Amino acid sequence: MIRQGYDTLKNPLLRQAYDKLGMEAFQCSYCKTERDFLHEAIRNWMTFYAVTAGVSTFFSAIGRMDFGRYWRFSGLLAIAAIEAAWLFSSTDVFPYILPWRTVSQKIQLLRQFFITVSIAISQIGPILFPVDKRPIRQVILDLEQKIDMQTRQAVSFFADAFLPFQNDPKAAGKLQRNMEMRAVHTDSVNTAALSSRNGVSNGTTAVSHSSEE
């Protein structure tokens, strides 16, 4: 182990490969050049994200991880782009983030963080932010039932309010006349208010025209 570490530090190519691939750099039997190590890194990168995207799509299709699907796939694309930048760059693109870690260690932490957050969102998200999964037709039918029930209640309240006048024609007639007078009075007030607003508007327009002249 000590000898392996010494050889890695002494060989610039192996040191760079270990920084990006970790222990997989020693497990690659055919890797002899920088291109070989890069091909191995790309193969591992494509395998991980293809499998992760496939698993996420499968669980979303069966409804197990349907919540936050858009953000989960957006996050997957984001960390895939970050990891690609790490692999294709000759230096660490984020040197100030965990500077004591190698690039391969940062990649592993980023992958574990994404998986943990994805599982947490799929489990806790529906509890914190419940989503109505009923069909649109069912939602419309429920809304119609609520409106019908409120209409029935309003009619019932209206009938109860006029129940004392049902057997008293004289009182009912008096109430009807009062309601008609109130309706006429309300209409007169609205008409007067509208005329007043129109008069003020016309006066303002005339004043503005005279001032312009």
Tab-separated table of C-alpha atoms in Angstrom:
chain	number	residue	atom	x	y	z
A	1	MET	CA	0.000	0.000	0.000
A	2	ILE	CA	2.827	2.382	0.885
A	3	ARG	CA	4.688	1.379	-2.263
A	4	GLN	CA	1.572	1.990	-4.347
A	5	GLY	CA	1.147	5.447	-2.826
A	6	TYR	CA	4.788	6.266	-3.488
A	7	ASP	CA	4.541	5.198	-7.133
A	8	THR	CA	1.357	7.229	-7.535
A	9	LEU	CA	2.931	10.402	-6.178
A	10	LYS	CA	6.052	9.926	-8.299
A	11	ASN	CA	4.145	9.378	-11.566
A	12	PRO	CA	2.315	12.590	-12.696
A	13	LEU	CA	-0.036	10.658	-14.997
A	14	LEU	CA	-1.026	8.158	-12.320
A	15	ARG	CA	-1.357	10.925	-9.751
A	16	GLN	CA	-3.787	12.841	-11.975
A	17	ALA	CA	-5.718	9.648	-12.755
A	18	TYR	CA	-6.010	8.840	-9.050
A	19	ASP	CA	-7.229	12.376	-8.350
A	20	LYS	CA	-10.134	11.938	-10.798
A	21	LEU	CA	-10.850	8.200	-10.605
A	22	GLY	CA	-9.775	7.230	-7.111
A	23	MET	CA	-8.980	3.550	-6.574
A	24	GLU	CA	-10.481	2.730	-9.979
A	25	ALA	CA	-7.301	4.135	-11.515
A	26	PHE	CA	-5.407	1.103	-10.152
A	27	GLN	CA	-8.134	-1.354	-11.178
A	28	CYS	CA	-8.008	-0.350	-14.846
A	29	SER	CA	-5.724	-2.980	-16.394
A	30	TYR	CA	-5.585	-1.493	-19.901
A	31	CYS	CA	-5.044	2.158	-18.852
A	32	LYS	CA	-1.555	3.212	-19.897
A	33	THR	CA	-2.009	6.730	-21.254
A	34	GLU	CA	-4.006	9.804	-20.318
A	35	ARG	CA	-6.512	8.997	-23.069
A	36	ASP	CA	-7.076	5.529	-21.587
A	37	PHE	CA	-7.798	6.958	-18.146
A	38	LEU	CA	-10.128	9.536	-19.692
A	39	HIS	CA	-12.035	6.811	-21.545
A	40	GLU	CA	-12.394	4.875	-18.289
A	41	ALA	CA	-13.663	7.992	-16.508
A	42	ILE	CA	-16.207	8.687	-19.276
A	43	ARG	CA	-17.386	5.068	-19.209
A	44	ASN	CA	-17.952	5.221	-15.442
A	45	TRP	CA	-19.657	8.608	-15.785
A	46	MET	CA	-22.055	7.392	-18.479
A	47	THR	CA	-22.814	4.158	-16.614
A	48	PHE	CA	-23.719	5.897	-13.361
A	49	TYR	CA	-25.962	8.555	-14.878
A	50	ALA	CA	-27.633	6.185	-17.339
A	51	VAL	CA	-28.498	3.763	-14.530
A	52	THR	CA	-29.606	6.582	-12.202
A	53	ALA	CA	-31.812	8.173	-14.872
A	54	GLY	CA	-33.296	4.776	-15.744
A	55	VAL	CA	-34.099	3.947	-12.116
A	56	SER	CA	-35.623	7.401	-11.533
A	57	THR	CA	-37.754	7.074	-14.669
A	58	PHE	CA	-38.943	3.602	-13.652
A	59	PHE	CA	-39.962	4.646	-10.136
A	60	SER	CA	-41.623	7.796	-11.488
A	61	ALA	CA	-43.593	5.700	-13.987
A	62	ILE	CA	-44.965	3.421	-11.264
A	63	GLY	CA	-45.737	6.399	-9.010
A	64	ARG	CA	-43.169	5.716	-6.293
A	65	MET	CA	-41.045	8.833	-6.934
A	66	ASP	CA	-43.508	11.014	-8.813
A	67	PHE	CA	-43.242	13.995	-6.456
A	68	GLY	CA	-40.521	16.491	-7.477
A	69	ARG	CA	-39.797	14.652	-10.716
A	70	TYR	CA	-38.877	17.823	-12.620
A	71	TRP	CA	-36.419	19.038	-9.995
A	72	ARG	CA	-34.942	15.569	-9.569
A	73	PHE	CA	-34.087	15.259	-13.258
A	74	SER	CA	-32.894	18.884	-13.348
A	75	GLY	CA	-30.591	18.158	-10.405
A	76	LEU	CA	-29.335	15.012	-12.113
A	77	LEU	CA	-28.416	16.987	-15.241
A	78	ALA	CA	-26.749	19.656	-13.106
A	79	ILE	CA	-24.477	17.270	-11.195
A	80	ALA	CA	-23.736	15.376	-14.430
A	81	ALA	CA	-22.517	18.650	-15.956
A	82	ILE	CA	-20.454	19.462	-12.850
A	83	GLU	CA	-18.850	16.026	-12.860
A	84	ALA	CA	-18.103	16.293	-16.593
A	85	ALA	CA	-16.397	19.638	-15.958
A	86	TRP	CA	-14.275	17.979	-13.264
A	87	LEU	CA	-13.307	15.068	-15.513
A	88	PHE	CA	-12.433	17.092	-18.618
A	89	SER	CA	-10.637	19.907	-16.823
A	90	SER	CA	-6.922	19.658	-16.133
A	91	THR	CA	-7.428	21.360	-12.754
A	92	ASP	CA	-10.102	21.343	-10.065
A	93	VAL	CA	-12.942	23.604	-11.247
A	94	PHE	CA	-14.071	24.121	-7.623
A	95	PRO	CA	-10.799	24.352	-5.680
A	96	TYR	CA	-12.340	26.226	-2.729
A	97	ILE	CA	-14.977	23.552	-2.034
A	98	LEU	CA	-13.472	20.880	0.243
A	99	PRO	CA	-9.894	21.621	-0.875
A	100	TRP	CA	-8.520	18.730	1.212
A	101	ARG	CA	-10.501	16.210	-0.864
A	102	THR	CA	-9.558	14.759	-4.237
A	103	VAL	CA	-11.822	15.223	-7.254
A	104	SER	CA	-12.966	11.595	-7.071
A	105	GLN	CA	-13.956	12.049	-3.415
A	106	LYS	CA	-15.910	15.204	-4.271
A	107	ILE	CA	-17.702	13.324	-7.044
A	108	GLN	CA	-18.674	10.514	-4.660
A	109	LEU	CA	-19.955	13.017	-2.098
A	110	LEU	CA	-21.968	14.833	-4.781
A	111	ARG	CA	-23.543	11.577	-5.958
A	112	GLN	CA	-24.419	10.483	-2.420
A	113	PHE	CA	-25.877	13.918	-1.678
A	114	PHE	CA	-28.077	13.760	-4.791
A	115	ILE	CA	-29.362	10.257	-4.003
A	116	THR	CA	-30.097	11.170	-0.373
A	117	VAL	CA	-31.931	14.380	-1.294
A	118	SER	CA	-33.931	12.611	-4.033
A	119	ILE	CA	-35.130	9.914	-1.640
A	120	ALA	CA	-35.934	12.495	1.045
A	121	ILE	CA	-37.957	14.633	-1.379
A	122	SER	CA	-39.925	11.650	-2.677
A	123	GLN	CA	-40.756	10.520	0.874
A	124	ILE	CA	-41.264	13.801	2.751
A	125	GLY	CA	-42.461	16.046	-0.090
A	126	PRO	CA	-45.958	14.525	-0.474
A	127	ILE	CA	-46.495	14.915	3.294
A	128	LEU	CA	-45.421	18.569	3.439
A	129	PHE	CA	-47.000	19.542	0.103
A	130	PRO	CA	-49.913	17.181	-0.639
A	131	VAL	CA	-51.039	17.080	-4.257
A	132	ASP	CA	-54.614	16.407	-5.370
A	133	LYS	CA	-54.293	13.414	-7.702
A	134	ARG	CA	-57.985	13.113	-8.512
A	135	PRO	CA	-58.987	13.269	-12.199
A	136	ILE	CA	-60.175	16.636	-13.505
A	137	ARG	CA	-63.660	15.231	-14.105
A	138	GLN	CA	-63.939	14.157	-10.474
A	139	VAL	CA	-62.752	17.581	-9.275
A	140	ILE	CA	-65.420	19.294	-11.428
A	141	LEU	CA	-68.142	16.955	-10.134
A	142	ASP	CA	-67.150	17.642	-6.523
A	143	LEU	CA	-67.205	21.388	-7.205
A	144	GLU	CA	-70.671	21.131	-8.765
A	145	GLN	CA	-71.936	19.235	-5.722
A	146	LYS	CA	-70.604	21.919	-3.380
A	147	ILE	CA	-72.210	24.706	-5.446
A	148	ASP	CA	-75.526	22.836	-5.523
A	149	MET	CA	-75.426	22.321	-1.765
A	150	GLN	CA	-74.699	26.013	-1.120
A	151	THR	CA	-77.545	27.004	-3.478
A	152	ARG	CA	-79.963	24.756	-1.599
A	153	GLN	CA	-78.848	26.253	1.704
A	154	ALA	CA	-79.332	29.815	0.376
A	155	VAL	CA	-82.860	28.987	-0.840
A	156	SER	CA	-83.657	27.382	2.504
A	157	PHE	CA	-82.411	30.421	4.446
A	158	PHE	CA	-84.401	32.749	2.171
A	159	ALA	CA	-87.578	30.688	2.690
A	160	ASP	CA	-87.057	30.643	6.465
A	161	ALA	CA	-86.634	34.431	6.496
A	162	PHE	CA	-90.022	34.968	4.807
A	163	LEU	CA	-91.825	32.193	6.658
A	164	PRO	CA	-93.488	34.586	9.197
A	165	PHE	CA	-95.195	36.477	6.314
A	166	GLN	CA	-96.565	33.353	4.654
A	167	ASN	CA	-99.938	33.387	6.491
A	168	ASP	CA	-100.241	37.183	6.764
A	169	PRO	CA	-101.127	38.659	3.332
A	170	LYS	CA	-101.329	42.200	4.710
A	171	ALA	CA	-97.802	42.046	6.181
A	172	ALA	CA	-96.498	40.336	3.043
A	173	GLY	CA	-97.950	43.112	0.871
A	174	LYS	CA	-96.419	45.768	3.084
A	175	LEU	CA	-93.040	44.025	2.917
A	176	GLN	CA	-93.283	43.796	-0.860
A	177	ARG	CA	-94.061	47.527	-1.166
A	178	ASN	CA	-91.134	48.394	1.113
A	179	MET	CA	-88.783	46.241	-0.944
A	180	GLU	CA	-90.014	47.864	-4.174
A	181	MET	CA	-89.484	51.336	-2.698
A	182	ARG	CA	-85.982	50.385	-1.579
A	183	ALA	CA	-85.200	49.044	-5.045
A	184	VAL	CA	-86.450	52.271	-6.677
A	185	HIS	CA	-84.503	54.385	-4.186
A	186	THR	CA	-81.320	52.392	-4.770
A	187	ASP	CA	-81.722	52.739	-8.537
A	188	SER	CA	-82.243	56.512	-8.191
A	189	VAL	CA	-79.138	56.882	-6.033
A	190	ASN	CA	-77.045	54.900	-8.512
A	191	THR	CA	-78.348	56.992	-11.425
A	192	ALA	CA	-77.600	60.251	-9.592
A	193	ALA	CA	-74.101	59.098	-8.695
A	194	LEU	CA	-73.412	58.115	-12.300
A	195	SER	CA	-74.675	61.488	-13.569
A	196	SER	CA	-72.531	63.296	-11.017
A	197	ARG	CA	-69.416	61.434	-12.094
A	198	ASN	CA	-70.137	62.175	-15.751
A	199	GLY	CA	-70.651	65.873	-14.944
A	200	VAL	CA	-67.373	66.090	-13.072
A	201	SER	CA	-65.587	64.330	-15.909
A	202	ASN	CA	-67.056	66.691	-18.520
A	203	GLY	CA	-66.184	69.722	-16.393
A	204	THR	CA	-62.601	68.557	-16.012
A	205	THR	CA	-62.314	68.027	-19.756
A	206	ALA	CA	-63.709	71.510	-20.473
A	207	VAL	CA	-61.289	73.118	-18.026
A	208	SER	CA	-58.351	71.327	-19.589
A	209	HIS	CA	-59.400	72.442	-23.077
A	210	SER	CA	-59.809	76.081	-21.980
A	211	SER	CA	-56.414	76.076	-20.285
A	212	GLU	CA	-54.810	74.725	-23.463
A	213	GLU	CA	-56.381	77.566	-25.478
